[in-house]
CSV table of C-alpha atoms and ligand atoms in Angstrom, one decimal:
chain,number,residue,atom,x,y,z
A,1,MET,CA,0.0,0.0,0.0
A,2,MET,CA,1.4,3.4,-1.0
A,3,LYS,CA,1.9,5.7,2.0
A,4,PHE,CA,-0.2,8.9,2.5
A,5,LYS,CA,-0.1,11.0,5.6
A,6,ILE,CA,-3.9,11.2,5.6
A,7,THR,CA,-4.4,7.4,5.3
A,8,GLU,CA,-4.3,7.0,9.1
A,9,THR,CA,-7.0,9.6,9.6
A,10,ILE,CA,-9.2,8.0,7.0
A,11,GLN,CA,-8.6,4.5,8.5
A,12,ASP,CA,-9.3,5.9,11.9
A,13,VAL,CA,-12.7,7.3,10.9
A,14,HIS,CA,-13.6,4.0,9.2
A,15,THR,CA,-12.5,1.9,12.2
A,16,HIS,CA,-14.3,4.0,14.8
A,17,LEU,CA,-17.4,4.8,12.6
A,18,ALA,CA,-19.9,2.8,14.7
A,19,LEU,CA,-18.6,4.1,18.0
A,20,ASN,CA,-18.6,7.7,16.7
A,21,LEU,CA,-22.1,7.3,15.3
A,22,GLU,CA,-23.2,5.9,18.7
A,23,MET,CA,-21.8,9.0,20.4
A,24,ALA,CA,-23.5,11.3,17.9
A,25,LYS,CA,-26.8,9.5,18.5
A,26,ASP,CA,-26.3,9.9,22.3
A,27,ALA,CA,-25.9,13.6,21.6
A,28,GLY,CA,-29.3,13.6,19.8
A,29,LYS,CA,-28.3,13.0,16.1
A,30,LYS,CA,-30.2,10.7,13.9
A,31,VAL,CA,-28.8,8.2,11.4
A,32,VAL,CA,-30.3,7.3,8.0
A,33,GLY,CA,-29.2,4.4,6.0
A,34,CYS,CA,-28.8,4.5,2.2
A,35,LEU,CA,-28.5,1.6,-0.2
A,36,CYS,CA,-27.9,3.0,-3.6
A,37,SER,CA,-26.7,5.9,-5.7
A,38,TYR,CA,-30.4,7.0,-6.2
A,39,SER,CA,-30.7,7.8,-2.4
A,40,PRO,CA,-31.0,11.6,-2.2
A,41,VAL,CA,-28.4,12.3,0.5
A,42,GLU,CA,-29.4,16.0,0.5
A,43,LEU,CA,-32.7,15.0,2.2
A,44,ILE,CA,-30.9,13.3,5.0
A,45,LEU,CA,-28.5,16.2,5.6
A,46,ALA,CA,-31.3,18.7,5.4
A,47,ALA,CA,-33.1,16.7,8.2
A,48,GLY,CA,-30.0,17.2,10.3
A,49,ALA,CA,-29.2,13.5,10.2
A,50,ILE,CA,-26.1,11.5,9.3
A,51,PRO,CA,-26.2,9.4,6.1
A,52,VAL,CA,-24.6,6.0,6.2
A,53,GLY,CA,-24.2,3.5,3.3
A,54,LEU,CA,-25.5,0.1,4.3
A,55,CYS,CA,-24.8,-1.8,1.0
A,56,GLY,CA,-23.1,-5.2,1.5
A,57,THR,CA,-19.7,-5.6,-0.2
A,58,THR,CA,-18.4,-8.7,1.5
A,59,GLN,CA,-19.0,-12.5,1.3
A,60,ILE,CA,-19.4,-13.2,5.1
A,61,PRO,CA,-23.1,-12.2,5.5
A,62,ILE,CA,-24.2,-14.1,2.4
A,63,GLU,CA,-24.5,-17.5,4.0
A,64,LYS,CA,-27.1,-16.1,6.4
A,65,ALA,CA,-29.0,-14.4,3.6
A,66,GLU,CA,-29.1,-17.7,1.6
A,67,GLU,CA,-31.2,-19.2,4.4
A,68,ILE,CA,-34.0,-17.0,3.1
A,69,LEU,CA,-33.1,-15.7,-0.4
A,70,SER,CA,-32.3,-18.1,-3.2
A,71,ARG,CA,-28.7,-18.6,-4.1
A,72,ASP,CA,-29.2,-17.2,-7.6
A,73,GLN,CA,-29.5,-13.6,-6.4
A,74,CYS,CA,-26.6,-11.2,-7.0
A,75,PRO,CA,-24.1,-10.9,-4.2
A,76,LYS,CA,-25.0,-7.3,-3.6
A,77,VAL,CA,-28.6,-8.1,-2.7
A,78,LYS,CA,-27.6,-11.1,-0.6
A,79,SER,CA,-24.8,-9.4,1.2
A,80,THR,CA,-26.9,-6.3,2.0
A,81,TYR,CA,-29.8,-8.4,3.4
A,82,GLY,CA,-27.4,-10.7,5.2
A,83,ARG,CA,-25.7,-7.8,6.9
A,84,ALA,CA,-29.1,-6.7,8.2
A,85,ILE,CA,-30.3,-10.0,9.6
A,86,SER,CA,-27.0,-11.6,10.7
A,87,GLY,CA,-26.0,-9.1,13.3
A,88,THR,CA,-22.6,-8.8,11.6
A,89,CYS,CA,-23.0,-5.1,10.7
A,90,PRO,CA,-22.3,-2.7,13.5
A,91,LEU,CA,-23.9,0.1,11.5
A,92,PHE,CA,-27.2,-1.4,10.7
A,93,PRO,CA,-28.7,-1.3,14.2
A,94,LEU,CA,-27.7,2.4,14.5
A,95,ALA,CA,-29.8,3.5,11.6
A,96,ASP,CA,-33.2,5.1,12.5
A,97,CYS,CA,-34.6,4.4,9.1
A,98,ILE,CA,-33.6,3.7,5.5
A,99,ILE,CA,-34.1,5.4,2.1
A,100,ALA,CA,-34.3,2.8,-0.7
A,101,GLU,CA,-35.4,2.8,-4.4
A,102,THR,CA,-36.9,0.3,-6.8
A,103,THR,CA,-34.0,-0.3,-9.1
A,104,CYS,CA,-33.7,-4.0,-10.1
A,105,ASP,CA,-36.2,-6.7,-9.2
A,106,GLY,CA,-33.8,-8.4,-6.8
A,107,ARG,CA,-33.4,-5.3,-4.7
A,108,LYS,CA,-37.1,-4.3,-4.6
A,109,LYS,CA,-38.2,-7.8,-3.6
A,110,MET,CA,-35.5,-8.0,-1.0
A,111,TYR,CA,-36.7,-4.7,0.4
A,112,GLU,CA,-40.0,-6.2,1.2
A,113,LEU,CA,-38.2,-8.5,3.7
A,114,LEU,CA,-35.8,-5.8,4.8
A,115,SER,CA,-38.6,-3.5,5.8
A,116,ARG,CA,-39.5,-6.0,8.5
A,117,GLU,CA,-36.3,-5.1,10.2
A,118,ILE,CA,-36.4,-1.3,10.0
A,119,PRO,CA,-38.6,1.5,8.9
A,120,MET,CA,-38.0,2.2,5.2
A,121,VAL,CA,-39.2,4.3,2.4
A,122,VAL,CA,-38.9,2.6,-1.0
A,123,MET,CA,-39.0,5.3,-3.6
A,124,ASP,CA,-40.6,4.2,-6.9
A,125,LEU,CA,-37.8,4.9,-9.5
A,126,PRO,CA,-39.0,5.4,-13.0
A,127,GLN,CA,-36.8,3.5,-15.5
A,128,LYS,CA,-37.1,5.6,-18.7
A,129,PRO,CA,-35.1,8.6,-17.5
A,130,ASP,CA,-35.6,10.7,-20.6
A,131,SER,CA,-39.4,10.8,-20.5
A,132,LEU,CA,-41.1,13.9,-19.0
A,133,ALA,CA,-43.4,11.7,-17.0
A,134,ALA,CA,-40.4,10.2,-15.3
A,135,LEU,CA,-39.3,13.5,-13.8
A,136,VAL,CA,-42.8,14.4,-12.7
A,137,HIS,CA,-43.2,11.0,-11.0
A,138,TRP,CA,-39.7,11.0,-9.4
A,139,THR,CA,-40.2,14.5,-8.1
A,140,ALA,CA,-43.3,13.3,-6.3
A,141,GLU,CA,-41.3,10.4,-4.9
A,142,VAL,CA,-38.6,12.7,-3.6
A,143,ARG,CA,-41.3,14.9,-1.9
A,144,HIS,CA,-42.7,11.7,-0.4
A,145,ALA,CA,-39.3,10.7,1.0
A,146,ARG,CA,-38.9,14.2,2.5
A,147,ALA,CA,-42.3,13.7,4.3
A,148,PHE,CA,-41.2,10.2,5.4
A,149,LEU,CA,-38.0,11.6,7.0
A,150,GLU,CA,-39.9,14.4,8.7
A,151,LYS,CA,-42.2,11.9,10.3
A,152,GLN,CA,-39.6,9.3,11.2
A,153,LEU,CA,-37.1,11.8,12.6
A,154,ASP,CA,-39.7,14.2,14.0
A,155,VAL,CA,-38.2,17.2,12.2
A,156,VAL,CA,-39.3,19.8,9.7
A,157,ILE,CA,-37.2,20.1,6.5
A,158,THR,CA,-37.5,23.6,5.1
A,159,ASP,CA,-36.5,24.6,1.6
A,160,ASP,CA,-33.6,26.6,3.1
A,161,ASP,CA,-32.4,23.4,4.9
A,162,LEU,CA,-32.5,21.7,1.5
A,163,TRP,CA,-30.5,24.4,-0.3
A,164,GLN,CA,-27.9,24.3,2.4
A,165,ALA,CA,-27.6,20.5,2.1
A,166,ILE,CA,-27.4,20.9,-1.7
A,167,GLU,CA,-24.5,23.3,-1.3
A,168,LYS,CA,-22.8,20.9,1.1
A,169,CYS,CA,-23.1,18.0,-1.3
A,170,ASN,CA,-21.9,20.1,-4.2
A,171,ARG,CA,-18.8,21.0,-2.2
A,172,GLN,CA,-18.1,17.3,-1.3
A,173,ARG,CA,-18.7,16.2,-4.9
A,174,SER,CA,-16.5,18.9,-6.4
A,175,LEU,CA,-13.7,17.8,-4.1
A,176,MET,CA,-14.2,14.1,-5.0
A,177,THR,CA,-14.2,15.1,-8.7
A,178,ALA,CA,-10.8,16.8,-8.2
A,179,ILE,CA,-9.6,13.7,-6.4
A,180,PHE,CA,-10.7,11.4,-9.2
A,181,GLY,CA,-9.3,13.8,-11.7
A,182,CYS,CA,-5.8,13.3,-10.4
A,183,MET,CA,-5.8,9.9,-12.0
A,184,ARG,CA,-5.8,11.6,-15.4
A,185,HIS,CA,-2.1,12.3,-14.9
A,186,ASP,CA,0.3,9.9,-16.6
A,187,PRO,CA,1.6,8.2,-14.5
A,188,PRO,CA,-1.2,8.5,-12.0
A,189,PRO,CA,-0.2,9.5,-8.4
A,190,ILE,CA,-1.5,6.2,-6.8
A,191,THR,CA,-2.3,2.6,-7.8
A,192,GLY,CA,-6.0,1.9,-8.6
A,193,PHE,CA,-6.1,-0.6,-5.8
A,194,ASP,CA,-4.9,1.9,-3.2
A,195,PHE,CA,-7.1,4.5,-4.7
A,196,VAL,CA,-10.3,2.4,-4.4
A,197,ASN,CA,-9.2,1.3,-0.9
A,198,ILE,CA,-9.0,4.9,0.2
A,199,THR,CA,-12.0,6.3,-1.7
A,200,SER,CA,-14.3,3.5,-0.5
A,201,LYS,CA,-13.6,4.5,3.1
A,202,LEU,CA,-14.1,8.2,2.1
A,203,ARG,CA,-17.8,7.5,1.6
A,204,TYR,CA,-18.3,7.5,5.4
A,205,TYR,CA,-18.3,10.4,7.9
A,206,VAL,CA,-19.9,11.6,11.1
A,207,ASP,CA,-18.7,15.2,11.2
A,208,PHE,CA,-19.2,16.8,7.8
A,209,GLU,CA,-16.6,19.7,8.2
A,210,ALA,CA,-13.9,17.3,9.4
A,211,TYR,CA,-14.7,15.1,6.4
A,212,ILE,CA,-14.3,18.0,4.0
A,213,GLN,CA,-10.9,18.7,5.5
A,214,THR,CA,-9.9,15.1,5.0
A,215,LEU,CA,-10.9,15.2,1.4
A,216,GLU,CA,-8.8,18.4,0.9
A,217,ALA,CA,-5.8,16.8,2.6
A,218,PHE,CA,-6.0,13.7,0.4
A,219,TYR,CA,-6.3,15.8,-2.7
A,220,ASN,CA,-3.3,17.9,-1.7
A,221,GLU,CA,-1.2,14.7,-1.1
A,222,LEU,CA,-2.2,13.3,-4.5
A,223,GLN,CA,-1.2,16.6,-6.1
A,224,GLN,CA,2.2,16.4,-4.4
A,225,ASN,CA,2.6,12.8,-5.7
A,226,LEU,CA,2.1,14.0,-9.3
A,227,ASP,CA,5.5,15.4,-9.2
A,228,THR,CA,7.3,12.6,-7.5
A,229,ASP,CA,8.5,9.3,-9.1
A,230,GLN,CA,6.2,6.6,-7.9
A,231,GLY,CA,8.3,4.0,-9.5
A,232,GLU,CA,7.3,0.7,-11.0
A,233,GLN,CA,3.9,0.6,-9.2
A,234,VAL,CA,2.4,3.0,-11.7
A,235,SER,CA,4.9,4.2,-14.3
A,236,LYS,CA,4.5,3.3,-17.9
A,237,ARG,CA,1.7,0.8,-17.1
A,238,PRO,CA,-1.3,0.3,-19.4
A,239,ARG,CA,-4.1,2.4,-18.2
A,240,ILE,CA,-7.5,0.7,-17.6
A,241,LEU,CA,-10.9,2.1,-17.4
A,242,TRP,CA,-13.3,0.2,-15.1
A,243,THR,CA,-17.0,0.2,-15.8
A,244,GLY,CA,-20.1,-1.5,-14.5
A,245,LEU,CA,-20.3,-2.7,-10.9
A,246,GLY,CA,-17.9,-3.0,-8.1
A,247,SER,CA,-16.3,0.4,-7.5
A,248,SER,CA,-15.7,-0.7,-3.9
A,249,LEU,CA,-13.7,-3.1,-1.9
A,250,GLY,CA,-16.1,-5.9,-3.1
A,251,CYS,CA,-14.1,-5.9,-6.3
A,252,SER,CA,-10.6,-5.9,-4.8
A,253,LYS,CA,-9.8,-9.4,-6.1
A,254,VAL,CA,-10.3,-8.3,-9.7
A,255,LEU,CA,-8.4,-5.0,-9.1
A,256,GLU,CA,-5.5,-6.8,-7.5
A,257,ILE,CA,-5.2,-9.2,-10.5
A,258,VAL,CA,-5.4,-6.4,-13.1
A,259,GLU,CA,-2.6,-4.6,-11.3
A,260,ASP,CA,-0.6,-7.7,-10.6
A,261,CYS,CA,-0.7,-8.3,-14.4
A,262,GLY,CA,0.9,-5.0,-15.0
A,263,GLY,CA,-2.0,-2.6,-15.5
A,264,VAL,CA,-3.2,0.4,-13.5
A,265,VAL,CA,-6.9,1.2,-13.1
A,266,VAL,CA,-7.1,5.0,-13.6
A,267,CYS,CA,-10.8,5.6,-13.9
A,268,GLN,CA,-14.1,4.1,-12.7
A,269,GLU,CA,-17.3,4.8,-14.5
A,270,GLY,CA,-20.3,3.8,-12.6
A,271,CYS,CA,-22.4,4.6,-9.6
A,272,GLY,CA,-19.5,5.2,-7.3
A,273,GLY,CA,-17.2,6.9,-9.9
A,274,ILE,CA,-16.4,10.3,-11.3
A,275,THR,CA,-19.5,10.8,-13.4
A,276,ARG,CA,-21.6,10.8,-10.3
A,277,THR,CA,-19.4,13.3,-8.5
A,278,GLU,CA,-19.2,15.6,-11.5
A,279,ASP,CA,-23.0,15.9,-11.4
A,280,LEU,CA,-23.7,18.9,-9.2
A,281,ILE,CA,-27.1,20.4,-8.5
A,282,PRO,CA,-27.3,24.0,-9.9
A,283,VAL,CA,-28.4,26.5,-7.2
A,284,HIS,CA,-30.8,29.1,-8.6
A,285,THR,CA,-32.9,31.5,-6.5
A,286,GLY,CA,-36.6,30.7,-6.9
A,287,ASP,CA,-36.2,27.1,-8.0
A,288,ASP,CA,-37.9,24.3,-6.1
A,289,PRO,CA,-35.1,22.4,-4.3
A,290,ILE,CA,-37.0,19.1,-4.5
A,291,VAL,CA,-37.2,19.4,-8.3
A,292,ALA,CA,-33.5,20.2,-8.5
A,293,ILE,CA,-32.7,17.1,-6.4
A,294,ALA,CA,-35.0,14.9,-8.4
A,295,GLU,CA,-33.4,16.0,-11.7
A,296,ARG,CA,-29.9,15.2,-10.4
A,297,TYR,CA,-30.7,11.7,-9.2
A,298,LEU,CA,-32.6,10.8,-12.3
A,299,ARG,CA,-29.3,11.3,-14.1
A,300,VAL,CA,-27.6,8.3,-12.3
A,301,THR,CA,-26.6,5.9,-15.1
A,302,CYS,CA,-27.5,2.5,-13.7
A,303,ALA,CA,-28.2,-0.3,-16.1
A,304,CYS,CA,-31.7,-0.6,-14.5
A,305,MET,CA,-32.5,2.4,-16.8
A,306,THR,CA,-33.6,1.9,-20.4
A,307,PRO,CA,-32.1,3.1,-22.6
A,308,ASN,CA,-29.1,4.0,-20.4
A,309,THR,CA,-27.9,6.4,-23.1
A,310,GLN,CA,-25.8,8.7,-20.8
A,311,ARG,CA,-23.6,5.8,-19.7
A,312,PHE,CA,-22.4,5.3,-23.3
A,313,SER,CA,-21.5,8.9,-23.9
A,314,ASP,CA,-19.8,9.0,-20.5
A,315,LEU,CA,-17.7,6.0,-21.4
A,316,GLU,CA,-16.6,7.5,-24.6
A,317,ARG,CA,-15.6,10.8,-23.0
A,318,LEU,CA,-13.8,9.1,-20.1
A,319,ALA,CA,-11.8,6.7,-22.3
A,320,LYS,CA,-10.4,9.8,-24.1
A,321,GLU,CA,-9.9,12.0,-21.1
A,322,PHE,CA,-8.1,9.4,-19.1
A,323,ARG,CA,-6.2,8.1,-22.2
A,324,VAL,CA,-7.0,4.5,-21.4
A,325,ASP,CA,-5.6,1.5,-23.2
A,326,GLY,CA,-8.3,-1.0,-22.3
A,327,VAL,CA,-11.7,-1.3,-20.6
A,328,ILE,CA,-12.9,-3.9,-18.1
A,329,ASP,CA,-16.7,-4.2,-17.5
A,330,LEU,CA,-17.7,-6.0,-14.3
A,331,SER,CA,-21.1,-7.5,-13.5
A,332,TRP,CA,-22.0,-9.3,-10.4
A,333,GLN,CA,-23.3,-12.8,-11.0
A,334,PHE,CA,-27.1,-13.0,-11.6
A,335,CYS,CA,-27.3,-9.2,-12.3
A,336,GLN,CA,-29.4,-9.1,-15.5
A,337,PRO,CA,-29.3,-5.4,-16.2
A,338,PHE,CA,-25.5,-5.1,-16.2
A,339,GLU,CA,-24.9,-8.4,-17.8
A,340,ILE,CA,-27.1,-7.7,-20.8
A,341,GLU,CA,-26.0,-4.1,-21.1
A,342,SER,CA,-22.4,-5.3,-21.3
A,343,TYR,CA,-22.9,-6.5,-24.8
A,344,ARG,CA,-23.5,-2.9,-26.0
A,345,VAL,CA,-20.6,-1.7,-23.8
A,346,GLY,CA,-18.3,-4.2,-25.6
A,347,GLU,CA,-19.5,-3.0,-29.0
A,348,LEU,CA,-18.8,0.6,-28.1
A,349,VAL,CA,-15.3,-0.1,-26.7
A,350,ARG,CA,-14.1,-2.5,-29.5
A,351,ASP,CA,-15.8,-1.0,-32.5
A,352,ARG,CA,-16.0,2.7,-31.8
A,353,LEU,CA,-13.1,3.3,-29.5
A,354,GLY,CA,-10.9,0.5,-30.9
A,355,LEU,CA,-9.8,-0.7,-27.5
A,356,PRO,CA,-9.5,-4.2,-26.0
A,357,PHE,CA,-12.5,-5.1,-23.8
A,358,LEU,CA,-13.1,-7.7,-21.1
A,359,HIS,CA,-16.4,-8.5,-19.5
A,360,VAL,CA,-15.9,-10.1,-16.0
A,361,VAL,CA,-18.8,-11.8,-14.2
A,362,THR,CA,-18.0,-12.6,-10.6
A,363,ASP,CA,-19.1,-12.5,-7.0
A,364,TYR,CA,-17.6,-11.6,-3.6
A,365,SER,CA,-16.0,-15.1,-3.0
A,366,GLN,CA,-12.5,-16.1,-3.9
A,367,SER,CA,-13.6,-19.3,-5.6
A,368,ASP,CA,-13.0,-18.1,-9.2
A,369,THR,CA,-9.6,-16.3,-8.6
A,370,GLY,CA,-7.6,-18.8,-10.6
A,371,GLN,CA,-9.9,-18.6,-13.6
A,372,LEU,CA,-10.1,-14.8,-13.4
A,373,ARG,CA,-6.3,-14.6,-13.4
A,374,VAL,CA,-6.0,-16.6,-16.6
A,375,ARG,CA,-8.5,-14.4,-18.4
A,376,ILE,CA,-7.1,-11.1,-17.1
A,377,GLU,CA,-3.5,-12.1,-18.0
A,378,ALA,CA,-4.6,-12.8,-21.5
A,379,PHE,CA,-6.5,-9.5,-21.7
A,380,MET,CA,-3.5,-7.5,-20.3
A,381,GLU,CA,-1.3,-9.1,-23.0
A,382,GLN,CA,-3.7,-7.9,-25.6
A,383,VAL,CA,-3.7,-4.4,-24.0
A,384,LYS,CA,0.1,-4.3,-24.0
A,385,GLU,CA,0.3,-5.4,-27.6
A,386,GLY,CA,-2.2,-2.7,-28.6
A,387,ARG,CA,-0.1,-0.1,-26.8
A,388,GLN,CA,3.0,-1.0,-28.7
A,389,LYS,CA,1.4,-0.5,-32.1
B,1,SF4,S1,-25.5,-0.1,-9.7
B,1,SF4,FE1,-27.6,0.7,-9.8
B,1,SF4,S2,-28.8,-0.4,-8.2
B,1,SF4,FE2,-26.6,-0.8,-7.8
B,1,SF4,S3,-26.1,0.8,-6.3
B,1,SF4,FE3,-25.6,1.6,-8.3
B,1,SF4,S4,-27.4,2.8,-8.9
B,1,SF4,FE4,-28.0,1.4,-7.2
B,2,SF4,S1,-25.7,-5.7,-8.9
B,2,SF4,FE1,-27.4,-5.8,-10.4
B,2,SF4,S2,-28.9,-7.3,-9.5
B,2,SF4,FE2,-27.5,-6.7,-7.9
B,2,SF4,S3,-28.5,-5.0,-6.8
B,2,SF4,FE3,-27.1,-4.1,-8.4
B,2,SF4,S4,-28.4,-3.8,-10.2
B,2,SF4,FE4,-29.5,-5.3,-8.8
């Protein structure tokens, strides 16, 4: 792992997250769980509560989930549900309620069971984002989620509270965009593995202002690294764009193999990546903040949307901006939306961008590591050959 001065602070926040949330709750704060990139965090901040991601990214809780859910559900659905019912997640019991959305079928049916454990609002997400009716409907769902939080947390969320929360999130997203942007540099200032390791932990906070300072410190260190020789770990390595799922530690086995085979992952397109942080909410006097929030979240480019047009233009732009040499598209097993959409992603990458493409389907276990290594080694050879031409 590459050394950063701020790594210790980031690790510290992550390690003591449950304890610090408990202390914040003792001091009267509320905690709201989120499960997806469609969860409007602005509503939670405007309610004076702390947002916390509760998505499962590890294998351990899956066994418990499989006592109830069939095995042929994606690992994300099983791990998230398993976390909630197995008592293995210290964060879950701290949440006062959860905001969730109807994205894929697996999620929404699992939510029917999850809602037995904790109060939830399941926002009805329209799946044709370009239609006018979609925005009207989604705006009503955001309004409904605001009312849900007001009732559950016994607070009033004013429009001013919402605008302040929007500005906070814009600040945080701008900083994350700058952090992601450092990877445009050739060589990048950090390996993809270390980058994901750190940025996955940077999704959690208790004290927002301290969090902003941490983001600034990480950005400054990355900037300093741009001018120092990082040696073999990143220099002259083929640059890989990662798309699809798994921009978290759940994908660390694939990331590790790619970088062991001589590549460096410089960009992640997807719900945890740069395109989501670039997407700020414009602040205009007189606008309805709920509509502004609804518009932004309807732009999330998940494969549950049809057609998911924006994802394809994002990919084309990012491949050029980050000067990548190849693209890896990851789907979790049994995830129909991303698996099927991968065919079109492959067409775009190979035929239009002229780059090598690899579609990986995997889960959170280590059972396929050997097989993955063989495929990724062959892919990286292809990428290296393409680079020499
Ligand atoms: S991939 Fe889609 S369903 Fe999964 S967390 Fe991201 S936006 Fe939500
Ligand atoms: S990985 Fe696919 S199937 Fe699983 S929750 Fe996300 S969109 Fe749904």
